Short mmCIF file of C-alpha atoms and ligand atoms in Angstrom, two decimals:
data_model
loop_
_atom_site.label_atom_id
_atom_site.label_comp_id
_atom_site.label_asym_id
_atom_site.label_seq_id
_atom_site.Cartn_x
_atom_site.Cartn_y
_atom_site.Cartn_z
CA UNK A 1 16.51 23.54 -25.11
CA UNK A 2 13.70 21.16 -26.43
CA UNK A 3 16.35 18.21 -26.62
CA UNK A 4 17.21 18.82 -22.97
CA UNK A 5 13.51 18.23 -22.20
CA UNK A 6 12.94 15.52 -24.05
CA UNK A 7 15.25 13.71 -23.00
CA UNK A 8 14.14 14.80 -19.52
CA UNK A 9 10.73 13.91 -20.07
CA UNK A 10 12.21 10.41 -21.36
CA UNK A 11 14.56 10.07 -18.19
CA UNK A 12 11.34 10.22 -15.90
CA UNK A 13 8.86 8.15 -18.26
CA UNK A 14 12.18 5.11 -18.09
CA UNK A 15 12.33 5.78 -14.20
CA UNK A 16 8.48 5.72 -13.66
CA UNK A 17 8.14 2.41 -15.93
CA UNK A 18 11.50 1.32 -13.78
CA UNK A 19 9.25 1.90 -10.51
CA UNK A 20 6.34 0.08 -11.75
CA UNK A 21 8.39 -3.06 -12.78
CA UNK A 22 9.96 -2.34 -9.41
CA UNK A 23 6.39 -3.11 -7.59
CA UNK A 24 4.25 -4.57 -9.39
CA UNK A 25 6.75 -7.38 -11.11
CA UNK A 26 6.93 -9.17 -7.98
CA UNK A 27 3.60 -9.98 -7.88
CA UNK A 28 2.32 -13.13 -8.11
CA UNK A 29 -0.53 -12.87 -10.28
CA UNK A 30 1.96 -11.05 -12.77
CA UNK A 31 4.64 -14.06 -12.60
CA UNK A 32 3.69 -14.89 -16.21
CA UNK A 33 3.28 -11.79 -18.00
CA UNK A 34 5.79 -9.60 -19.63
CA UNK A 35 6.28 -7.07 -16.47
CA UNK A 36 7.24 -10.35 -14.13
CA UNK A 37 9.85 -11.05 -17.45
CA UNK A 38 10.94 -7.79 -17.01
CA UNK A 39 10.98 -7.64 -13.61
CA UNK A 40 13.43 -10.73 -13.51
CA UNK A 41 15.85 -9.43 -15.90
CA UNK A 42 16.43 -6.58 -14.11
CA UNK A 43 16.44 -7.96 -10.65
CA UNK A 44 18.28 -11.67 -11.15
CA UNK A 45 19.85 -11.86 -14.75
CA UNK A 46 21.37 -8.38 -15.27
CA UNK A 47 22.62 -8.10 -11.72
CA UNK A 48 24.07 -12.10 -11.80
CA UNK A 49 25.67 -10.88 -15.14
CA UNK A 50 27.19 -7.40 -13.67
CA UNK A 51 28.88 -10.01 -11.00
CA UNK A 52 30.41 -12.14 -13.23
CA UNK A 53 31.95 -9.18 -15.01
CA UNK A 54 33.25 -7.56 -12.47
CA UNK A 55 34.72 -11.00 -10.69
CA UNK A 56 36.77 -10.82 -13.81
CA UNK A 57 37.75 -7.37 -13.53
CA UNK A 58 37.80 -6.17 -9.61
CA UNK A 59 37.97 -9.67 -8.23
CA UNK A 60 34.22 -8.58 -6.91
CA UNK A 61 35.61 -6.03 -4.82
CA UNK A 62 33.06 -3.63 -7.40
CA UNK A 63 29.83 -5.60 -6.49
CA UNK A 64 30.92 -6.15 -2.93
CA UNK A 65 30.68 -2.52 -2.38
CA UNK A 66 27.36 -2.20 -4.26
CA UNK A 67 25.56 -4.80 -2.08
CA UNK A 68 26.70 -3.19 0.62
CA UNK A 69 25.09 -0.05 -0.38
CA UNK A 70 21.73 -1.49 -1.10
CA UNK A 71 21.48 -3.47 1.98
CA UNK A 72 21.71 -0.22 3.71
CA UNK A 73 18.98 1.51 1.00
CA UNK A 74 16.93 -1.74 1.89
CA UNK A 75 17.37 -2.48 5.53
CA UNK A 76 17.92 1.38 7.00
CA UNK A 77 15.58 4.36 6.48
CA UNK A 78 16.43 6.81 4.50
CA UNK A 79 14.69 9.26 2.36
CA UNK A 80 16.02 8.44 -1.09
CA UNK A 81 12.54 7.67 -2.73
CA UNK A 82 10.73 10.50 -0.84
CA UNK A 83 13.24 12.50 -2.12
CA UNK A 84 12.36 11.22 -5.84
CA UNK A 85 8.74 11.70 -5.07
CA UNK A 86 8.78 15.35 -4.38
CA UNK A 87 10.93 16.05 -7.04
CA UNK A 88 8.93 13.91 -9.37
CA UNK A 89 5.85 15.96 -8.35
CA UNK A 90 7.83 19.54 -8.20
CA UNK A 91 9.46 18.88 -11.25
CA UNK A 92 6.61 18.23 -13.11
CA UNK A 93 4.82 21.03 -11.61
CA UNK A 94 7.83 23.27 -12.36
CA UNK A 95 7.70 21.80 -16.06
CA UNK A 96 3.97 22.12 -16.59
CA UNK A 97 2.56 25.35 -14.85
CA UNK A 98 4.76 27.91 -16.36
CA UNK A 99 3.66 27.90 -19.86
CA UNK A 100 -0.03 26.38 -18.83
CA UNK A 101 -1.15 28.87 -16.67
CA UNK A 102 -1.98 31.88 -19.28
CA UNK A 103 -4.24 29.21 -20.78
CA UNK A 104 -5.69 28.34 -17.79
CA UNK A 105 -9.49 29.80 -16.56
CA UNK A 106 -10.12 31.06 -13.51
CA UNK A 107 -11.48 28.54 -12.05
CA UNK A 108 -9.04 26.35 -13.41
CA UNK A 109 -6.30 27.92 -11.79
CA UNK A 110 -7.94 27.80 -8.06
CA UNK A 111 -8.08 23.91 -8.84
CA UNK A 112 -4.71 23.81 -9.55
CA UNK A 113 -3.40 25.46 -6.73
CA UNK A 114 -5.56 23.04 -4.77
CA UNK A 115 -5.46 20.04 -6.17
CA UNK A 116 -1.35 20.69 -6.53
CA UNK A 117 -0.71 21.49 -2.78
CA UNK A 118 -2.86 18.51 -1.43
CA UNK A 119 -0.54 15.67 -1.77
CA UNK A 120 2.76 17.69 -0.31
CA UNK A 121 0.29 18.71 2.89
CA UNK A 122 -0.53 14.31 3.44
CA UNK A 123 2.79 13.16 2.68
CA UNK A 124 4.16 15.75 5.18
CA UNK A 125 0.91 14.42 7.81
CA UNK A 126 1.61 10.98 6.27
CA UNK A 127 5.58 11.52 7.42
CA UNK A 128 5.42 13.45 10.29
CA UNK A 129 2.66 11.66 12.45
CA UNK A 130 3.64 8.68 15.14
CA UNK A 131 2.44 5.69 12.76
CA UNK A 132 1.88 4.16 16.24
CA UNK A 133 4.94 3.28 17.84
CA UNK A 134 4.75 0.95 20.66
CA UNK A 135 6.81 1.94 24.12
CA UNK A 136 6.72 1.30 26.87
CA UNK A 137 4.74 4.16 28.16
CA UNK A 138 1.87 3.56 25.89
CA UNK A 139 1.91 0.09 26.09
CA UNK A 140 -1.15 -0.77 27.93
CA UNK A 141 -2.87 1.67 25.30
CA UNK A 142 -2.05 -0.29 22.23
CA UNK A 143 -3.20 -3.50 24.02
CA UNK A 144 -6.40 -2.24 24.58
CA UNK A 145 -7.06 -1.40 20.79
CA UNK A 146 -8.04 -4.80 19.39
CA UNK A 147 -8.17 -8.05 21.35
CA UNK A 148 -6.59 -11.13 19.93
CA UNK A 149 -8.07 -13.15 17.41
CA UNK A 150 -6.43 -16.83 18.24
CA UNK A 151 -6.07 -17.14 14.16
CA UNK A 152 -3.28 -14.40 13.12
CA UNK A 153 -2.62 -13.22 16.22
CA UNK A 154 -1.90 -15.16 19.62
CA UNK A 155 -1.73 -13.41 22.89
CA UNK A 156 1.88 -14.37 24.63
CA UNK A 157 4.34 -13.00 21.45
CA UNK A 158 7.30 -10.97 23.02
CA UNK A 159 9.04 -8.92 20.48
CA UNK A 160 12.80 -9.72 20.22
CA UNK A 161 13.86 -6.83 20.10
CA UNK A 162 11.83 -4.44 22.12
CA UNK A 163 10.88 -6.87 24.46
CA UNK A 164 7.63 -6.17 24.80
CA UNK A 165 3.98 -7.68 24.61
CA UNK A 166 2.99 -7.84 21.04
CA UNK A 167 0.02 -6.53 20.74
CA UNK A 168 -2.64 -8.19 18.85
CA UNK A 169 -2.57 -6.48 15.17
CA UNK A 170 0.96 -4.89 15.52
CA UNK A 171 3.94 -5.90 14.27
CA UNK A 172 8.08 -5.28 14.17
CA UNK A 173 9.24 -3.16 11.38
CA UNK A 174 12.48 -4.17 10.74
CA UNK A 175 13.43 -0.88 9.16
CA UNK A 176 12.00 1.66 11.62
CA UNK A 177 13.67 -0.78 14.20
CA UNK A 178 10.28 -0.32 16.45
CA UNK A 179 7.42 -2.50 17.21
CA UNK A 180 4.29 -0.60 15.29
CA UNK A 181 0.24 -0.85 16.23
CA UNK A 182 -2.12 -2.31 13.70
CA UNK A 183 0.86 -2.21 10.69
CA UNK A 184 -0.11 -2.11 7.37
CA UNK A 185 3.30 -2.01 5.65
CA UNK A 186 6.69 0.13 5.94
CA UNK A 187 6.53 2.86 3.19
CA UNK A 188 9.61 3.82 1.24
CA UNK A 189 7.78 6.91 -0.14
CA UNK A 190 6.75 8.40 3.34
CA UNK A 191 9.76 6.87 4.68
CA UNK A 192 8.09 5.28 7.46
CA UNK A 193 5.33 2.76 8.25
CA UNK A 194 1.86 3.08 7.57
CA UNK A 195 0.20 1.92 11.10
CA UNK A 196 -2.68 3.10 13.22
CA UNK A 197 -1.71 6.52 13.99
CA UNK A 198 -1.18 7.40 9.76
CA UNK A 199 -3.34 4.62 7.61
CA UNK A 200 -5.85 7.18 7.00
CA UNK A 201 -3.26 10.11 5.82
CA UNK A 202 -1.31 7.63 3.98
CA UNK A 203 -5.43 6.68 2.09
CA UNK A 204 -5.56 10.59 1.67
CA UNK A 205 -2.32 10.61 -0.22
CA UNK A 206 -3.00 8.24 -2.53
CA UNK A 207 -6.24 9.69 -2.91
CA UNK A 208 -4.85 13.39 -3.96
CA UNK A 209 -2.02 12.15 -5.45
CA UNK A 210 -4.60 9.86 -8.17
CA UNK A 211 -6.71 13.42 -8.25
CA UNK A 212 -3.47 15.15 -9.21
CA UNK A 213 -2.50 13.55 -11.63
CA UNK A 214 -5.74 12.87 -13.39
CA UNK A 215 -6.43 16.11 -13.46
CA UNK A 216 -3.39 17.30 -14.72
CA UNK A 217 -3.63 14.42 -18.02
CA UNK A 218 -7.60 16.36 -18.26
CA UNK A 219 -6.07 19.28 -18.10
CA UNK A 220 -3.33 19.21 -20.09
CA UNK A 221 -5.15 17.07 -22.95
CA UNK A 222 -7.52 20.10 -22.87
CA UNK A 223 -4.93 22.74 -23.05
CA UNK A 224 -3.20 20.49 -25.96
CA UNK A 225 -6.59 20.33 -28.04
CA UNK A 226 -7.28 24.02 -27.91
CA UNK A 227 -3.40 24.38 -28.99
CA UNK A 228 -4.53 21.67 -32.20
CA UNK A 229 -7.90 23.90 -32.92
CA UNK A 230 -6.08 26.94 -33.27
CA UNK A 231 -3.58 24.91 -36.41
CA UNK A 232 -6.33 22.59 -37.53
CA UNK A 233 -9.87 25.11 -36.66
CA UNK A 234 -12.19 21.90 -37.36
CA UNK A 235 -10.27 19.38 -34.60
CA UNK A 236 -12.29 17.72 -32.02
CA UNK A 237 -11.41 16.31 -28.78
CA UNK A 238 -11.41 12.99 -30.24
CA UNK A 239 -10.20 13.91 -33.73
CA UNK A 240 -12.65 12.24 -35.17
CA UNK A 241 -13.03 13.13 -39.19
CA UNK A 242 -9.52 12.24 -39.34
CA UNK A 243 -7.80 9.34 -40.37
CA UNK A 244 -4.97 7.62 -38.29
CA UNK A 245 -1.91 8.59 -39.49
CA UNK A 246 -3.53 12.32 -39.64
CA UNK A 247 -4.48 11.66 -36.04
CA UNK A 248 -0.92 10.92 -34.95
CA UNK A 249 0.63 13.35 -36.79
CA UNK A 250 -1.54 16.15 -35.20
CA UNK A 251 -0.44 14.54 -32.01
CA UNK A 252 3.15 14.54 -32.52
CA UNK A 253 3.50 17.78 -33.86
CA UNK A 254 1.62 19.01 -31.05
CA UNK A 255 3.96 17.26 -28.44
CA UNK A 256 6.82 18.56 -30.03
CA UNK A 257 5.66 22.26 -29.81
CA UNK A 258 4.62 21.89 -26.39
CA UNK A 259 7.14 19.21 -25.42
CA UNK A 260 6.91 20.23 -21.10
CA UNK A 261 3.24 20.02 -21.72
CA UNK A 262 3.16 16.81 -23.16
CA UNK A 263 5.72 15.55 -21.11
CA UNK A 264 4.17 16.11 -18.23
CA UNK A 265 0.58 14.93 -19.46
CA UNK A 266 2.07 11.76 -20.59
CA UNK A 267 3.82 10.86 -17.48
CA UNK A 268 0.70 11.68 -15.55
CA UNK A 269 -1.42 9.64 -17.82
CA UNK A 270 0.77 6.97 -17.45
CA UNK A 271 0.91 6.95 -13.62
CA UNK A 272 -2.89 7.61 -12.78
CA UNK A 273 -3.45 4.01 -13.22
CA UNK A 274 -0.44 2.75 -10.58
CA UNK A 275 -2.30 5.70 -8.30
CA UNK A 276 -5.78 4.39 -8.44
CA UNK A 277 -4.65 0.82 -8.57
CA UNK A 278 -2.87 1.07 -5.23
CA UNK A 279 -5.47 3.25 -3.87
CA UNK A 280 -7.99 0.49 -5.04
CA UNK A 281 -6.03 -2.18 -3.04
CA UNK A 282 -6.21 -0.20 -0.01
CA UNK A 283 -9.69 0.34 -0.08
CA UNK A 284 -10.17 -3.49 -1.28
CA UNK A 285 -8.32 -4.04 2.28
CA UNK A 286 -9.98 -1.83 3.92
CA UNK A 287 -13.20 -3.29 2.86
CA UNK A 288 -12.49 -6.65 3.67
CA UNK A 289 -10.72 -6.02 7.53
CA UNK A 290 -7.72 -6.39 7.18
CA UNK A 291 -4.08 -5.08 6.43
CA UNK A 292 -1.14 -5.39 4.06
CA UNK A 293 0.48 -7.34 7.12
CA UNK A 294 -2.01 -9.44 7.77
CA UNK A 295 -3.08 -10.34 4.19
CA UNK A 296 -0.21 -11.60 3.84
CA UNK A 297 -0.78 -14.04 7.22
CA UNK A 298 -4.07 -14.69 5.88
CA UNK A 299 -2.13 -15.94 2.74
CA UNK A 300 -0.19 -18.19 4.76
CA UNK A 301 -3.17 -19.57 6.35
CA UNK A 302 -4.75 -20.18 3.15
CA UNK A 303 -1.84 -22.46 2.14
CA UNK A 304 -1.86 -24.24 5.45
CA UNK A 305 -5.51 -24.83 4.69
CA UNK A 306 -5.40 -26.53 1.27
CA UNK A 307 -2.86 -28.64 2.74
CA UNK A 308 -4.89 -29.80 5.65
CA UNK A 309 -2.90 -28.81 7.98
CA UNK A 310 -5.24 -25.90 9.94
CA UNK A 311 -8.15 -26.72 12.78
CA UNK A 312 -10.51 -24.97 15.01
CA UNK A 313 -12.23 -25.17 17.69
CA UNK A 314 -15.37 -22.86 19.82
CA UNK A 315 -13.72 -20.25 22.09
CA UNK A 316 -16.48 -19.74 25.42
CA UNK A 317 -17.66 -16.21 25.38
CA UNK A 318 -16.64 -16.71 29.56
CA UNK A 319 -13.44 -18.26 29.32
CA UNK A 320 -10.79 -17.29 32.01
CA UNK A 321 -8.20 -14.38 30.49
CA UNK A 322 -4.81 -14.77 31.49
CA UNK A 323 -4.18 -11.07 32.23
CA UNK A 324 -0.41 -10.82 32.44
CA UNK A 325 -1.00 -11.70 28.18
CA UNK A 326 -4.23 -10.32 27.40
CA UNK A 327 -6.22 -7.36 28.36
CA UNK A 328 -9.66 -8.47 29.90
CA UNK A 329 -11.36 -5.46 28.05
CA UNK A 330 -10.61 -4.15 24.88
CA UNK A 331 -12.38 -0.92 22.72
CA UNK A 332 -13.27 -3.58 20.05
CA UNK A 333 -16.68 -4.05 20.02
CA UNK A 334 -16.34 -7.94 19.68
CA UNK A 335 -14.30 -11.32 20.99
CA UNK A 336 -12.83 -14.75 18.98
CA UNK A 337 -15.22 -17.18 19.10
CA UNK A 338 -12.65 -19.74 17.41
CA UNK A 339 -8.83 -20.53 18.09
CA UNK A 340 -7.61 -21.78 14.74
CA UNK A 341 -4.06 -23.62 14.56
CA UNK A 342 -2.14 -25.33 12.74
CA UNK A 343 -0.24 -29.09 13.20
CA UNK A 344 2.78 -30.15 12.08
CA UNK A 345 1.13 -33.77 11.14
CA UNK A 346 -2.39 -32.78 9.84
CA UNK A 347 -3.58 -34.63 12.49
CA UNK A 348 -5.70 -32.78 15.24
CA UNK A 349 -3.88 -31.15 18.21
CA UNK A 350 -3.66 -33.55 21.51
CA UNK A 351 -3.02 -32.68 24.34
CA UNK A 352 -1.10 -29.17 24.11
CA UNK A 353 -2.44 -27.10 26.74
CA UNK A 354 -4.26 -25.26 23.85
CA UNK A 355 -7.36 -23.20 25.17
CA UNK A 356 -10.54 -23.96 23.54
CA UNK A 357 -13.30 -26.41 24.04
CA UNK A 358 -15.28 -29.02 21.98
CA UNK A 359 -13.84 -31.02 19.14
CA UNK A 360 -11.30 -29.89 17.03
CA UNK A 361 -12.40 -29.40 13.14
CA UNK A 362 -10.45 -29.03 10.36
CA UNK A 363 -10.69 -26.21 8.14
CA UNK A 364 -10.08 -26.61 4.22
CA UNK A 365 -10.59 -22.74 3.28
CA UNK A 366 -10.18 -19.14 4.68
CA UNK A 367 -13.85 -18.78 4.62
CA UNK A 368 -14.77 -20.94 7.02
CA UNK A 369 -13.06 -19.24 10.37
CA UNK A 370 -14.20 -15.73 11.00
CA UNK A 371 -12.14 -12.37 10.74
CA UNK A 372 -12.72 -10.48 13.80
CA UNK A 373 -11.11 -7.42 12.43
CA UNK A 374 -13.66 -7.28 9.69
CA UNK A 375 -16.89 -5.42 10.78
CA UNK A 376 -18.14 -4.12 7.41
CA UNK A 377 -16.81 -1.86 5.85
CA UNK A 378 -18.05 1.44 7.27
CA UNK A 379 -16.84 0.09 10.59
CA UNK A 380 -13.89 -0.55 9.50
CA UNK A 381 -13.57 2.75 7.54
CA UNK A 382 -14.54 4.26 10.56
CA UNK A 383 -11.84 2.72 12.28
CA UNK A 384 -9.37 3.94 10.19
CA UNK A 385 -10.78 7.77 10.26
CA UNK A 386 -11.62 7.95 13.28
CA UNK A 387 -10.06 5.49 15.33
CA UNK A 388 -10.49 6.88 18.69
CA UNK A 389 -14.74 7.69 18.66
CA UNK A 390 -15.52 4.95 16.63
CA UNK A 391 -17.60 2.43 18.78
CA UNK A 392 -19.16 4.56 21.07
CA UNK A 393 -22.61 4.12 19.58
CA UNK A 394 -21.69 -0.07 19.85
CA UNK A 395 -21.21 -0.16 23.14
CA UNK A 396 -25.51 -0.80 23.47
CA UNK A 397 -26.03 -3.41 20.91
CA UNK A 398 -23.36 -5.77 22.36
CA UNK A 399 -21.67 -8.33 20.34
CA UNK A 400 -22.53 -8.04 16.42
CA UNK A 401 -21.20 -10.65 13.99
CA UNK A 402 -18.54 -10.80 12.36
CA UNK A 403 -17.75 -11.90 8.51
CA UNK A 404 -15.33 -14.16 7.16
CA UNK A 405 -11.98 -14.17 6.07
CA UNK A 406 -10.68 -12.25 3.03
CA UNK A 407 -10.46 -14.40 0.02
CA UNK A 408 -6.85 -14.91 -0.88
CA UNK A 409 -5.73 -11.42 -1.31
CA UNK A 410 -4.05 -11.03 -4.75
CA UNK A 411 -1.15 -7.81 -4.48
CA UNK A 412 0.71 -8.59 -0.77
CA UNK A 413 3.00 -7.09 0.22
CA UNK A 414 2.29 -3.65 -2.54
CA UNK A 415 3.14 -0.09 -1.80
ZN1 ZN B 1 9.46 -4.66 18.19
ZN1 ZN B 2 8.79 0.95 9.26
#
């Protein structure tokens, strides 16, 4: 029975590390370190190897099949990983509670109950809510949400394949199949984008899910300790009096009495940091106006700029609004003052029919044009709360200013 679990417990410690290669290894900023190594093993040399193998032995017919099968995981929806996600949570729980709760207090036990049913109730709100799909019908709605910035987003995109107005901050998710209104990113685990109508259920899943499983590593290192105290009577919570090996010894004998315990506390003391790491970047985002989505535009931008190739110019607070592509009012409390674009020559635009007036200046770095989404962070907390009252006390002050650009966001394209 303890062999089953252990190698249970080591199944789901391989798959979590799996997932966190999975996301993270992709990253830039990791390129260089072991987990990007890892990351391309698994993802370029051991599939290129599996080919060649089976080009030998199935004339590819084998692979063929395969690819087929992820381009459906990868292009369709489907709830393969929310399925893993519950079970990874129910299993655990499953695992965990039954011999933890006669050693749990009280008070301890209401916490649990609490702090366990939290993150089913916002993945289910996180799932189930309209993420802010864009029809025809409410159409006019989203394009009254945020006017359009001239820098990331120019009024006058049609979507392809719904054929409608983009609307400034939206974009086509490709999985969903829908245009969606200020997108963030599509989410495997929700199985669905994270948009308008969800961003702040998807925040409040991260958020319980990083208390859940922080509390359960407290909570099961404390339940583990008064286990020790009972062998060892003068053991500490930090075992100190006791030399290294002594230390690790304790430990292991203690994980292999209480192996779902353990288990369980490892895995969630190995997965708090992905939680709060993700939920970090959100908030990061969050703080500095902007999205996944449009990070990752504001990353392009960035590269356009080092190269030269990006200028700007004054937008008049009175221009002329060509209302078959733009709204004339919109509930954001403020307008572009700049149209930024870029040239194919790095020499300034002539002559394009491009809106604007004065002289066109070139722009070497993302802090120099303004972000109009970004209007501090409360406001644009605010906005993601409480989308629908949140400028109401604006309205009297008028135009307020606006900061500038994130600085070359680091994890695009996470989550
Ligand atoms: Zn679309
Ligand atoms: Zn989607």
């Amino acid at each position: 029975m303890m062999g089953t679990l252990q190698n249970v417990a080591i199944v789901v410690l391989v798959i979590s590390f799996f997932t966190f290669v999975a996301f993270f290894g992709r990253l830039p900023a990791l390129r260089n370190t072991p987990i990007g190594t890892i990351h391309r093993i698994i993802w370029l040399h051991i599939p290129r190897g599996l080919r060649v193998v089976d080009q030998r032995l199935t004339q590819g017919r084998l692979s063929a099949s395969i690819s087929k099968l992820a381009h459906t995981l990868w292009h369709d929806r489907h709830p393969v990983v929310m399925i893993f996600f519950i079970l990874l949570l129910s299993v655990s729980e499953i695992l965990f509670l039954p011999p933890a709760w006669a050693m749990l207090s009280t008070t301890r036990k209401v916490n649990a109950v609490f702090i366990l049913t939290l993150p089913y109730l916002f993945l289910y709100a996180a799932a189930a809510s309209d993420p802010g799909y864009i029809t025809p019908e409410n159409h006019s709605h989203q394009m009254a949400l945020y006017p359009y910035d001239f820098t990331i987003f120019h009024p006058g995109q049609t979507c392809r394949t719904c054929h409608l107005l983009k609307p400034a901050r939206s974009k086509h998710c490709s999985i969903c199949k829908r245009c969606v209104a200020k997108m963030d990113h599509h989410c495997i685990f929700i199985n669905g984008c994270v948009g308008y109508g969800n961003h702040h259920y998807f925040l409040l899943l991260l958020l319980t899910t990083a208390f859940l499983t922080t509390y359960a590593t407290y909570i099961g290192f404390a339940i583990l300790s008064d286990q020790v105290r009972i062998q060892v009577p003068s053991w500490t919570a930090w075992g100190s009096g006791f030399t290294w090996s002594q230390y690790a010894n304790i430990w292991a004998w203690t994980l292999q009495e209480h192996t779902r315990i353990g288990a369980v506390t490892l895995l969630c003391l190995l997965t708090s940091p992905l939680v709060w790491g993700l939920l970090g970047y959100h908030v990061y985002l969050i703080w500095a106006g902007t999205t996944t989505n449009e990070s990752m535009k504001w990353s392009d931008w960035q590269a356009e700029m080092t190269e030269g190739f990006a200028f700007k110019r004054e937008l008049p607070s009175d221009r002329q609004k060509d209302q078959s592509i733009e709204l004339a009012w919109t509930r954001w409390p403020v307008e572009s003052e700049q149209i930024v674009v870029r040239t194919e020559d790095g020499l300034p635009p002539r002559g394009q029919g491009l809106i604007g007036v004065g002289e066109w200046q070139r722009v070497w770095k993302l802090a120099d044009v303004e972000n109009l989404y970004d209007l501090g962070f409360w406001d644009n907390f605010w906005d993601v709360f409480w989308p629908r009252y949140g400028f109401h006390h604006r309205a009297a002050n008028g135009n307020q200013e606006t900061r500038s650009c994130p600085t070359s966001p680091a994890g695009a394209g996470v989550g």
